[in-house]
Coordinates of C-alpha atoms and ligand atoms in Angstrom, one line a residue:
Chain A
X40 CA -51.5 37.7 -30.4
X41 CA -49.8 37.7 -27.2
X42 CA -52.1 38.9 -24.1
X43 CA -51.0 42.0 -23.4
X44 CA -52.0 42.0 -19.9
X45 CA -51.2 38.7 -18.6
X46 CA -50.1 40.3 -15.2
X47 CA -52.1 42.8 -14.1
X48 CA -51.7 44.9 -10.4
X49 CA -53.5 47.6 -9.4
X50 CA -54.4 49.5 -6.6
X51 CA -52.0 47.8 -4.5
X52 CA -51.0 49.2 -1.1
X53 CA -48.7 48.2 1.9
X54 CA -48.3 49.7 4.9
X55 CA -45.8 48.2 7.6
X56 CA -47.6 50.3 10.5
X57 CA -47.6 53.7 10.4
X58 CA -45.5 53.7 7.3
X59 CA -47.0 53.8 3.7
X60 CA -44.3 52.0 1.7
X61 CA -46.7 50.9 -1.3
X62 CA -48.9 53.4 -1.9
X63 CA -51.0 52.2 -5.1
X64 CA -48.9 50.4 -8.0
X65 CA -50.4 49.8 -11.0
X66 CA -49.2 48.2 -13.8
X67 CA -49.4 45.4 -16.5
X68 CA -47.4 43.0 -18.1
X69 CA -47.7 40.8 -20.9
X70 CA -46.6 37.3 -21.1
X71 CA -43.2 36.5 -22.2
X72 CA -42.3 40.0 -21.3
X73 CA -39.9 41.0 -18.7
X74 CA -40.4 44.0 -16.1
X75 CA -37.6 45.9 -15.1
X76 CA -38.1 48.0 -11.9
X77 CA -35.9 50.5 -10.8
X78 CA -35.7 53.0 -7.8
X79 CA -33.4 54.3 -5.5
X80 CA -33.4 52.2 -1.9
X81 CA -36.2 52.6 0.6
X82 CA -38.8 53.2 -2.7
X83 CA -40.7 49.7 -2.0
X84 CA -39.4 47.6 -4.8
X85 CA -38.5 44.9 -2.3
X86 CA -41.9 45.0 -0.8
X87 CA -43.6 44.9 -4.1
X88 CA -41.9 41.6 -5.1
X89 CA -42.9 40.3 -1.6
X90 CA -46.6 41.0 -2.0
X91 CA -46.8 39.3 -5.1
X92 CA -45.2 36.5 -3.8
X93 CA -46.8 36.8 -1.1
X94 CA -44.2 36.7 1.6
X95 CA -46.3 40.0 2.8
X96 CA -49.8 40.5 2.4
X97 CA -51.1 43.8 0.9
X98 CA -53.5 45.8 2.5
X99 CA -55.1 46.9 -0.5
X100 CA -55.2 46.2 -4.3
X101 CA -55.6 43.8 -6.9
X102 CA -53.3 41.3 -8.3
X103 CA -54.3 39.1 -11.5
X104 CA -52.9 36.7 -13.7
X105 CA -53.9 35.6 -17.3
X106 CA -57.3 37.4 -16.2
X107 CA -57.6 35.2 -12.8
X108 CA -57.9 37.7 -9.9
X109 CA -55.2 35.7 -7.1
X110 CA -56.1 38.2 -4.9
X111 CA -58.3 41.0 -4.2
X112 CA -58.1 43.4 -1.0
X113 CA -61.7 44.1 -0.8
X114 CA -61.7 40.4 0.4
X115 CA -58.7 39.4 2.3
X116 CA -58.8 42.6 4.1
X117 CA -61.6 41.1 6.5
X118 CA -60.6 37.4 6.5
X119 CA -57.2 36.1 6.8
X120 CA -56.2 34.0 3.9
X121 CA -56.0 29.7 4.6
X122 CA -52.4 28.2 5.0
X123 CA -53.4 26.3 1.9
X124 CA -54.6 29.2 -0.7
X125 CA -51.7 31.0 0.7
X126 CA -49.5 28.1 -0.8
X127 CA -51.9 27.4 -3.6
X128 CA -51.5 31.2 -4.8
X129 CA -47.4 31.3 -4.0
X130 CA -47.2 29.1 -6.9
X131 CA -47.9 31.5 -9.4
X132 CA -45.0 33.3 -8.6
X133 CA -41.1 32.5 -8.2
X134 CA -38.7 34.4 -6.4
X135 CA -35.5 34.8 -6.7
X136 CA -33.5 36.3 -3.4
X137 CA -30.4 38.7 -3.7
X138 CA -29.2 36.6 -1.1
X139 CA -30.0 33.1 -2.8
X140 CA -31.3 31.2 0.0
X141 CA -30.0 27.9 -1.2
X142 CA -30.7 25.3 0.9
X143 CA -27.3 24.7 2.9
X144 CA -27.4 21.1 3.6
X145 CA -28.2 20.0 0.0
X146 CA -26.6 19.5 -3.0
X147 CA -27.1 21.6 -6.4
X148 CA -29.7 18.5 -7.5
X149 CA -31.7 18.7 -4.4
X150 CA -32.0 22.3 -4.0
X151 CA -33.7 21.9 -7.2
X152 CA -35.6 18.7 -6.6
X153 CA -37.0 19.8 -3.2
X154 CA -40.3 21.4 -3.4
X155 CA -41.5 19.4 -6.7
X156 CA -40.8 16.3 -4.9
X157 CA -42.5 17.6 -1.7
X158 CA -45.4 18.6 -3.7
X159 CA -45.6 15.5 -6.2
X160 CA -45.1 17.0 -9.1
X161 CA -44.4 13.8 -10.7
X162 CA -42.1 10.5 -10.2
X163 CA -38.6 10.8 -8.8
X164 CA -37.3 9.8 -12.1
X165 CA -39.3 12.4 -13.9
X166 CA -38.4 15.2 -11.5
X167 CA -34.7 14.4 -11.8
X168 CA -34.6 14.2 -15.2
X169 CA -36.6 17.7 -15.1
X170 CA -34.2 19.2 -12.6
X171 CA -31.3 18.3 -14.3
X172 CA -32.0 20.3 -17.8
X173 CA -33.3 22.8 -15.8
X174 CA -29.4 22.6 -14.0
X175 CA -28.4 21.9 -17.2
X176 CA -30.0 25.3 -18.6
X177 CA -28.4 27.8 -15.8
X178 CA -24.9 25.8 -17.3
X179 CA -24.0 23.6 -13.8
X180 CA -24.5 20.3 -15.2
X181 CA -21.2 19.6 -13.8
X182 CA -22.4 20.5 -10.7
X183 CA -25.0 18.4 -9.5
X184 CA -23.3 17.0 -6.2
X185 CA -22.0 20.0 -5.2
X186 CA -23.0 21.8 -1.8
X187 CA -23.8 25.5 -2.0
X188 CA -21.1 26.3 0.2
X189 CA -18.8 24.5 -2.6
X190 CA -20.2 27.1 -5.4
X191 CA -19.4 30.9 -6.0
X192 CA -21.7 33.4 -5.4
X193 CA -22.8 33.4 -9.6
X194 CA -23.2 29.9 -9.6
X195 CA -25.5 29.4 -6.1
X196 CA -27.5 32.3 -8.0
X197 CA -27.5 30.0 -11.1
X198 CA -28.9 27.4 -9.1
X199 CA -31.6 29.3 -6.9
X200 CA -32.7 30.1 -10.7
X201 CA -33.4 26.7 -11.3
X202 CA -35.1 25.8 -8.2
X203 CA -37.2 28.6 -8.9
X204 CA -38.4 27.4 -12.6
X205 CA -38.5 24.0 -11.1
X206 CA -42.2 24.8 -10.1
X207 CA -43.3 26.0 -13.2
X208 CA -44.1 29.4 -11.9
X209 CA -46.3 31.7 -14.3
X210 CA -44.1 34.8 -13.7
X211 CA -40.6 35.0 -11.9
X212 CA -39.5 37.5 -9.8
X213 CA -36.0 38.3 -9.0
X214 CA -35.4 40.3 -5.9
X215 CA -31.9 42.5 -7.4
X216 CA -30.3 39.2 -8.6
X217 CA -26.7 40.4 -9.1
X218 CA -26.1 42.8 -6.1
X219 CA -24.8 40.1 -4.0
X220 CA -22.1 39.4 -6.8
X221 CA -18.9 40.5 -7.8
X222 CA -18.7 42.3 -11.2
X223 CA -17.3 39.1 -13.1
X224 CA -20.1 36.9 -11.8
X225 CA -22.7 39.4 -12.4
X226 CA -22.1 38.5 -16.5
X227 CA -23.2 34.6 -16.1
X228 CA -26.2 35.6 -13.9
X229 CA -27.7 38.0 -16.5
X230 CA -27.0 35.9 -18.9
X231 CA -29.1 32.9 -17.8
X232 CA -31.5 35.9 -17.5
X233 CA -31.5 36.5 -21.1
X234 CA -31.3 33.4 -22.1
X235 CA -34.8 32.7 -19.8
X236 CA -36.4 34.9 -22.1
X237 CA -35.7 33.5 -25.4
X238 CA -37.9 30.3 -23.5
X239 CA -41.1 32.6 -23.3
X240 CA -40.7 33.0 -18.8
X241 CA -42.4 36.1 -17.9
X242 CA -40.3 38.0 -15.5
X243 CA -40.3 41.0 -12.7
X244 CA -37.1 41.7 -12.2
X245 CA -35.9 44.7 -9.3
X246 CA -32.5 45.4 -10.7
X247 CA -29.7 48.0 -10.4
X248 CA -27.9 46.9 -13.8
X249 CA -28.9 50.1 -15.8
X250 CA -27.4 49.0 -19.3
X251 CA -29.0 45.5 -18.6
X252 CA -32.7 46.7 -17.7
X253 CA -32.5 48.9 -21.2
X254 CA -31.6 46.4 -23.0
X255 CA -33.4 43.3 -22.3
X256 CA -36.4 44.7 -20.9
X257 CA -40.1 45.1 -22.5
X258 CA -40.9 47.6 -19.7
X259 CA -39.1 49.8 -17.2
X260 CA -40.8 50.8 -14.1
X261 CA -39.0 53.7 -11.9
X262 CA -40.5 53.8 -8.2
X263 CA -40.0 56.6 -5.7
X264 CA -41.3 56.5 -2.6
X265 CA -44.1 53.7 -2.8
X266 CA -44.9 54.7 -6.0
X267 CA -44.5 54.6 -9.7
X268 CA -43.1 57.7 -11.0
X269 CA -41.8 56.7 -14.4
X270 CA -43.2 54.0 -17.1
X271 CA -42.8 53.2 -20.1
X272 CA -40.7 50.9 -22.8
X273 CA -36.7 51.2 -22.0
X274 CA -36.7 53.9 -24.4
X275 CA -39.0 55.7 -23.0
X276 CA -37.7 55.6 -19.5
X277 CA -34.5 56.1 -20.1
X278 CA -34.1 58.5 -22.9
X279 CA -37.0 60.4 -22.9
X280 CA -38.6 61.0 -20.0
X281 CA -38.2 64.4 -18.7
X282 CA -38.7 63.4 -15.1
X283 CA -36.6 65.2 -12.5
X284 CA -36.5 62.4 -10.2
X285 CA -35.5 59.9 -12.5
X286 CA -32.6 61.9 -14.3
X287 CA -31.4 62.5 -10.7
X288 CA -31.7 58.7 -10.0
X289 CA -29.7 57.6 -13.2
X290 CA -27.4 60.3 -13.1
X291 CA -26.5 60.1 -9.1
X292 CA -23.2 57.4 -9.0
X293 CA -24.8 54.9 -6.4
X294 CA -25.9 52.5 -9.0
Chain B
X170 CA -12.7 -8.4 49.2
X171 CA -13.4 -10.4 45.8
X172 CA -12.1 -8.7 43.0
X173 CA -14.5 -10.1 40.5
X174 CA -17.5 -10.0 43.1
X175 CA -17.1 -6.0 43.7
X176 CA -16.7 -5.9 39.8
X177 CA -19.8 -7.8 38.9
X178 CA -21.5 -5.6 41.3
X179 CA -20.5 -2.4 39.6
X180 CA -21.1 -3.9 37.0
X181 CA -25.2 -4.1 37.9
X182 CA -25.1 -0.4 38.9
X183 CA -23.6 0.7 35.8
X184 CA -27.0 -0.6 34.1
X185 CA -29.4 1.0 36.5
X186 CA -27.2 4.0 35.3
X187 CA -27.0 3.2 31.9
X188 CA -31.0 2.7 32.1
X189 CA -31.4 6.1 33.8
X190 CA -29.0 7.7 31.1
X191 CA -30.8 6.4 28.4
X192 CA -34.6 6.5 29.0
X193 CA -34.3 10.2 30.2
X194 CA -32.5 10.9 26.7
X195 CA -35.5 9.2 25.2
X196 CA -37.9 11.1 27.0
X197 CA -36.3 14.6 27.2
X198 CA -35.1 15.0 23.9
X199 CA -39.0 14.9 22.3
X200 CA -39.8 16.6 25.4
X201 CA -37.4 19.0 25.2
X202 CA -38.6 19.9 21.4
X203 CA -42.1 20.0 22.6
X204 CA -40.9 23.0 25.1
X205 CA -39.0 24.7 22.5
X206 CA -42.2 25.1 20.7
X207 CA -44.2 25.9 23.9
X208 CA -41.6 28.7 24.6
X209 CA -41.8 30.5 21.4
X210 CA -45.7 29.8 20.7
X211 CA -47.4 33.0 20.0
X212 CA -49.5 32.2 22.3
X213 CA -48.5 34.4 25.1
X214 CA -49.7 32.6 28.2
X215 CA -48.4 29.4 27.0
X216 CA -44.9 30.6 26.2
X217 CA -44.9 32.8 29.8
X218 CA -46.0 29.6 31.4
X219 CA -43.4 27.3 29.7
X220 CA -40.5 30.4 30.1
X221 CA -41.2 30.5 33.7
X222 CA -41.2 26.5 34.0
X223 CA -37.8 26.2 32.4
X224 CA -36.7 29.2 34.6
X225 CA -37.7 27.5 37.7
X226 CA -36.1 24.4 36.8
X227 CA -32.9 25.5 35.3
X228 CA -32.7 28.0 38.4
X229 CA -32.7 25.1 41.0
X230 CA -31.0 22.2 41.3
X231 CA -31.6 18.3 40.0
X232 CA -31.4 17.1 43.4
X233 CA -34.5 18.9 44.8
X234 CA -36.9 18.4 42.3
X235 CA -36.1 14.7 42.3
X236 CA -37.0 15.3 46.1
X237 CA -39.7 17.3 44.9
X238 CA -41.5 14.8 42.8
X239 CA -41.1 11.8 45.2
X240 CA -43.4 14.0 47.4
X241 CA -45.9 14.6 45.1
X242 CA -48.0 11.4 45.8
X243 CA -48.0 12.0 49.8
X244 CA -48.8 15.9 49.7
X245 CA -51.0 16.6 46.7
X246 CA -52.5 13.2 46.8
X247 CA -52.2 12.3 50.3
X248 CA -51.4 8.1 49.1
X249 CA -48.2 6.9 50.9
X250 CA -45.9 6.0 48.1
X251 CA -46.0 2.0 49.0
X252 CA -49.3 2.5 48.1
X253 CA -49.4 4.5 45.2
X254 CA -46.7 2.2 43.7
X255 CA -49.0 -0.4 44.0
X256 CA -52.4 1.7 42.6
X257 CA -49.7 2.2 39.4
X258 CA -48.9 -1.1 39.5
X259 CA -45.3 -1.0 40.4
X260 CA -44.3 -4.2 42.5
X261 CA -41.8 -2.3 44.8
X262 CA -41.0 1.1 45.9
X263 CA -38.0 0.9 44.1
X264 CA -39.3 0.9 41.1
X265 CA -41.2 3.9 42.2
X266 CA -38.3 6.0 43.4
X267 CA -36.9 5.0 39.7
X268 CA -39.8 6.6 38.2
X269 CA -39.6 9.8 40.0
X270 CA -36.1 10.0 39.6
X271 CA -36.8 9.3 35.9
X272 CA -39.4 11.8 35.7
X273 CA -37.6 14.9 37.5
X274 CA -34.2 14.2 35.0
X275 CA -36.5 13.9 32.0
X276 CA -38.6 17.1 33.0
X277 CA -35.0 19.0 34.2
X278 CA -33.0 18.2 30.8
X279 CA -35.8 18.5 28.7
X280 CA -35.6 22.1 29.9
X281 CA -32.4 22.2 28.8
X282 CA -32.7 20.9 25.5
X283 CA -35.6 23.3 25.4
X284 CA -33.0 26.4 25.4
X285 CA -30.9 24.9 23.2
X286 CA -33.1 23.7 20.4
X287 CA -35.1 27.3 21.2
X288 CA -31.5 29.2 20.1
X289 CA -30.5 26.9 17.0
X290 CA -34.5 27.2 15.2
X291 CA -34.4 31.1 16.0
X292 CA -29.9 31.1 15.0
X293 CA -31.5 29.9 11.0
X294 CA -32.3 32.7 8.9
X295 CA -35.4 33.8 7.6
X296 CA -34.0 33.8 4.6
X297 CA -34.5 29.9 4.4
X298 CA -37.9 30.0 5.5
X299 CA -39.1 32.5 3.2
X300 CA -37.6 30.5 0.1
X301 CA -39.4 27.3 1.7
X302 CA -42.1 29.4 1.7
X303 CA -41.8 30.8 -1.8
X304 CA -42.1 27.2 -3.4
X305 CA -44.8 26.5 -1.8
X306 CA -44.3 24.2 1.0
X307 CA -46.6 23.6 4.1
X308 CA -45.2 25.2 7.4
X309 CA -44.1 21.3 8.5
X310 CA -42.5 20.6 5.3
X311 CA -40.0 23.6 5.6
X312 CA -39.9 22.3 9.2
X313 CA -38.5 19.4 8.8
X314 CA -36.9 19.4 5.6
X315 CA -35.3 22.7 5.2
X316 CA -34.5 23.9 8.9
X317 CA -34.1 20.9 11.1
X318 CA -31.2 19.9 9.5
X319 CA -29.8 22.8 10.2
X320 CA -30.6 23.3 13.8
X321 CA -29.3 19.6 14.6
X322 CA -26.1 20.5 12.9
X323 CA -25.9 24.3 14.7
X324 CA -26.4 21.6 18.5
X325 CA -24.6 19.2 18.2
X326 CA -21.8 20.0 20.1
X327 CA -23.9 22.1 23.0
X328 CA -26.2 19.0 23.5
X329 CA -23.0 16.9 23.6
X330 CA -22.3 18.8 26.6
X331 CA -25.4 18.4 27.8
X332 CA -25.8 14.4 27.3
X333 CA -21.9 14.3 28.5
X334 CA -22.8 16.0 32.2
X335 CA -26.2 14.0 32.3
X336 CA -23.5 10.8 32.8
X337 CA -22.5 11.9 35.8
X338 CA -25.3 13.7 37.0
X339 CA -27.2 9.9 37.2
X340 CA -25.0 9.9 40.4
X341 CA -27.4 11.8 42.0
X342 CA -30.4 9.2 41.8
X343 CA -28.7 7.8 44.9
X344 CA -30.2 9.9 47.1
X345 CA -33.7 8.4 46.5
X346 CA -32.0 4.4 47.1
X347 CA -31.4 4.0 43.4
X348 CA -28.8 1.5 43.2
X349 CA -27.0 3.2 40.5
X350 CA -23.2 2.4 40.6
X351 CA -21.9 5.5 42.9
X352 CA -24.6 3.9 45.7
X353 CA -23.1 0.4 45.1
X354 CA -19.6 1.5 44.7
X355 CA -20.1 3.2 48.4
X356 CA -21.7 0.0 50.2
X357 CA -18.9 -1.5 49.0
X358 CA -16.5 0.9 50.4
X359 CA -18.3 0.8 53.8
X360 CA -18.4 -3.2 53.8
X361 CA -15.1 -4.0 53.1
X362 CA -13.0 -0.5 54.5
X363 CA -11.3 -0.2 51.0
X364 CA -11.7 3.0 48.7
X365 CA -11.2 1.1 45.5
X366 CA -14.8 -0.2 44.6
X367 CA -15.3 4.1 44.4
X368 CA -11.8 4.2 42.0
X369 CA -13.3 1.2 39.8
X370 CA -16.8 3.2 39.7
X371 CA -14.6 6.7 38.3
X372 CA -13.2 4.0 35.5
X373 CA -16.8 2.8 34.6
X374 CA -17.8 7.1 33.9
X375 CA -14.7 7.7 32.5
X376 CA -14.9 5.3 29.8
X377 CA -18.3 5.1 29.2
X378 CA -17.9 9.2 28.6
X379 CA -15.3 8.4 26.3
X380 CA -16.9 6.3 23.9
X381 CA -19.8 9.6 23.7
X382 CA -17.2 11.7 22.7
X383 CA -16.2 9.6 20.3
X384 CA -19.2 9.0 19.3
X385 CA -20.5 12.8 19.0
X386 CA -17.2 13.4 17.7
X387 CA -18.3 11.2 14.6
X388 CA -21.8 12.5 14.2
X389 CA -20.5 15.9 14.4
X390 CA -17.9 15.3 11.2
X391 CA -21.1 13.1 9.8
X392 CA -23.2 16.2 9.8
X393 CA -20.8 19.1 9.6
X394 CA -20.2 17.8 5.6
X395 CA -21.5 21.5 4.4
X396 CA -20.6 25.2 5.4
X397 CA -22.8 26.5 7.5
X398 CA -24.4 30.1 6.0
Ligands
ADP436 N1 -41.1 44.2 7.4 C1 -41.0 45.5 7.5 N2 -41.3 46.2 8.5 C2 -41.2 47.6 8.6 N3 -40.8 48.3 7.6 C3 -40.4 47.7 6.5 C4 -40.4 46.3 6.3 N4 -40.0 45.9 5.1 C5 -39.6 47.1 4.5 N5 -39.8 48.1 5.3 C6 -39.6 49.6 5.0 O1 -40.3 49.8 3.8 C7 -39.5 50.7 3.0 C8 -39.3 50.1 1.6 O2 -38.5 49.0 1.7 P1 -38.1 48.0 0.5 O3 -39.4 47.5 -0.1 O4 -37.1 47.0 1.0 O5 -37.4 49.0 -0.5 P2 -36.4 48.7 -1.7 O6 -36.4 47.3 -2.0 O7 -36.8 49.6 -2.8 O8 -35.0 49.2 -1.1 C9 -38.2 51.0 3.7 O9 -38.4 52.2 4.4 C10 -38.2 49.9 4.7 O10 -37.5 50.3 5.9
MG437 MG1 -34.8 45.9 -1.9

């Protein structure tokens, strides 16, 4: 059996000042699953993916994975985490940007190679050989000497895909994937999504693709206002919850 | 007046210039890294300090700091320079005067680079950081293998200027007796009543700036082979 709770966040807070923007999330995912969330701008999706990843760190809560508690509030809120545990805990998470951060000045196979060869993961020949099936996987094989700036918008998200699985992450995040894109690019993007999840990756994904979150998600998450509103299977979440919020968040054309 | 003679001549000040040219790019370039970080430490008193250093020296001009620092030994020290040259074991006070000249360049374009390399780190998005970040590497590693690239490629052509203007401003070590090719082209001009040694000096600059363009011109195809973001 599966573990149902392979991910587990509670309690989490984040305020940027004065401003509350996560305002205790809880939630738990199992492994292999994928997470949509959803939520009009400004509710703190962004901020959540960040504190996982650690980009930001939150003022309160509890993040744990595969029952290993990467970090606790109670302790960090008195002493600052180490440079290196910082690092050390990053690694349990990928993320993927809505912007794709690609590494401008290196090619498809380097973006990818980068941080395992940094961190010796293995031999140059290994890595390669890893980096290209994980190249291969997002479908830009063809593509390896290519510069970002060579690459449409779908494809650079293709690649910043495979960087991210490049380190083995236990769950990957991805920070509204397709926004960037134009509707025809979108397609290939969620596709290599899909496609992910046939290969057992757990994943978070903040999305605005409404028919995509209902159909390949385990769970649906709806956030308003640094918290969770709505959650439940895509079923539940989109067809029969009776929240006010939510009907007025799927029904309002912005998405 | 001997052609060839007034030639060789220039030829011997056009390496005390070359020398000058080079070892203060050696010197302020680090240097000039080293302030970059100073000026954005966040460590306030250090990056005041190293603000109001560069402000100083940007705000006034080569000329009177290298007058500046050939002073240092007599006033702060109270050592007549002879002297000191000899306590650092320099065997003439030429030598000396070459070392404060090469100091106050060195210290005034690394203050210059400082700016420079100050706007191209802070120009690279945070974007790039945080996804160096993301997978994990150390603060040094996103340092130097995801942003320096960058920077380099966003100054190129502002520290071309830069390197191009430092040419002729090695003109002004003359005014501490270092026989750097202007000096020499004007003893010759006073020796022999001619302007042409001065002419022949203006041909040494002017082709010796070429071949940096060119040469920038290169590096900055060599390095501009990607779209910048
Ligand atoms: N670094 C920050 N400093 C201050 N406020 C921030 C910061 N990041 C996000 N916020 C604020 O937090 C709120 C939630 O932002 P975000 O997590 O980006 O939401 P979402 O991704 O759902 O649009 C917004 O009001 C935003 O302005
Ligand atoms: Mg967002």
């Amino acid at each position: 059996m599966e573990n149902k709770n392979y991910l587990q966040v509670s309690g989490l807070c984040k305020k940027f000042g004065n401003l509350e923007v996560l305002k205790g999330i809880d939630f738990s995912l199992g492994k292999g699953e994928i997470l949509s969330i959803i939520g009009a701008s400004g509710s703190g999706k962004t901020t959540l993916l960040r504190c996982l990843n650690f980009l930001e760190i939150a003022d309160d809560g509890e993040i744990a994975i595969d029952g290993e508690t990467i970090f606790d509030g109670s302790l960090y809120r008195a002493h600052k985490i180490k440079d290196t545990e910082l690092r050390e805990k990053r690694l349990h998470f990928g993320l993927v940007f809505q912007n794709f951060n690609l590494f401008p000045q290196y090619n498809v196979l380097q973006n990818v190679m980068l941080a395992p060869k940094l961190l010796k993961k293995g031999s140059t020949q290994e890595l390669e050989e890893k980096a290209k099936s994980l190249i291969n996987r997002v479908g830009l094989i063809d593509k390896l000497d290519n510069y970002p700036c060579q690459l449409s918008g779908g494809q650079q998200q293709r690649v910043s895909i495979a960087r991210a699985l490049a380190l083995d992450p236990d769950i990957l995040c991805f920070d509204e994937p397709t926004s960037a894109l134009d509707p025809e690019l979108t397609v290939e993007v969620l596709r290599v999504i899909k496609d992910l999840k046939q290969t057992g990756c757990t994943m978070v994904i903040v999305t605005h693709e409404m028919e995509f979150a209902r159909n390949v998600s385990d769970r649906v998450i709806y956030m308003r206002d640094g918290l969770i509103e709505v959650e439940g299977t895509p079923e539940e979440v989109f067809d029969h919850s009776d929240n006010e919020h939510l009907h007025k968040f799927l029904n309002s054309g912005s998405i | 007046m001997n052609f060839w003679s007034v030639i060789y001549d220039l030829c011997q000040g056009f390496g005390v210039t070359l020398r000058l040219f080079g070892l203060t790019l050696l010197i302020s370039i680090p240097l000039g890294l080293i302030f970059a970080f100073f000026s954005m430490s966040k460590f306030k008193p250090l990056s005041w300090l190293m603000k109001m250093v560069i402000w100083v020296i940007r705000g006034t001009h080569l000329l009177l700091q290298c007058v500046i620092v050939t002073f240092i030994p007599s006033v702060l020290l109270k050592i007549p320079n002879k002297d000191f040259a000899a306590m650092i074991g320099l065997n003439s006070i030429s030598t000396l005067q070459f070392v404060f000249v090469l100091i106050a360049f060195s210290l005034n374009y690394a203050c210059y680079f400082a700016v420079i390399f100050e706007g191209g780190i802070k120009n690279i998005p945070k974007g790039q950081y945080e996804a160096g970040q993301v997978l994990g590497l150390t603060k040094r590693q996103i340092f130097f293998h995801v942003v320096l690239m960058q920077v380099i490629r966003k100054i190129v052509a502002p520290i071309s200027n830069e390197v191009i203007t430092l040419v002729k401003d090695t003109a002004l070590a003359r005014a501490l007796s270092v026989t750097e090719i202007i000096l020499v082209a004007y003893e010759k001009v006073n020796k022999y009543a001619v302007l042409s040694p001065l002419l022949y000096a203006g041909v040494f600059y002017l082709a010796f700036s070429g071949l940096l363009t060119i040469l920038f011109h290169f590096l900055e195809k060599k390095i501009g082979y990607y779209e910048v973001t």
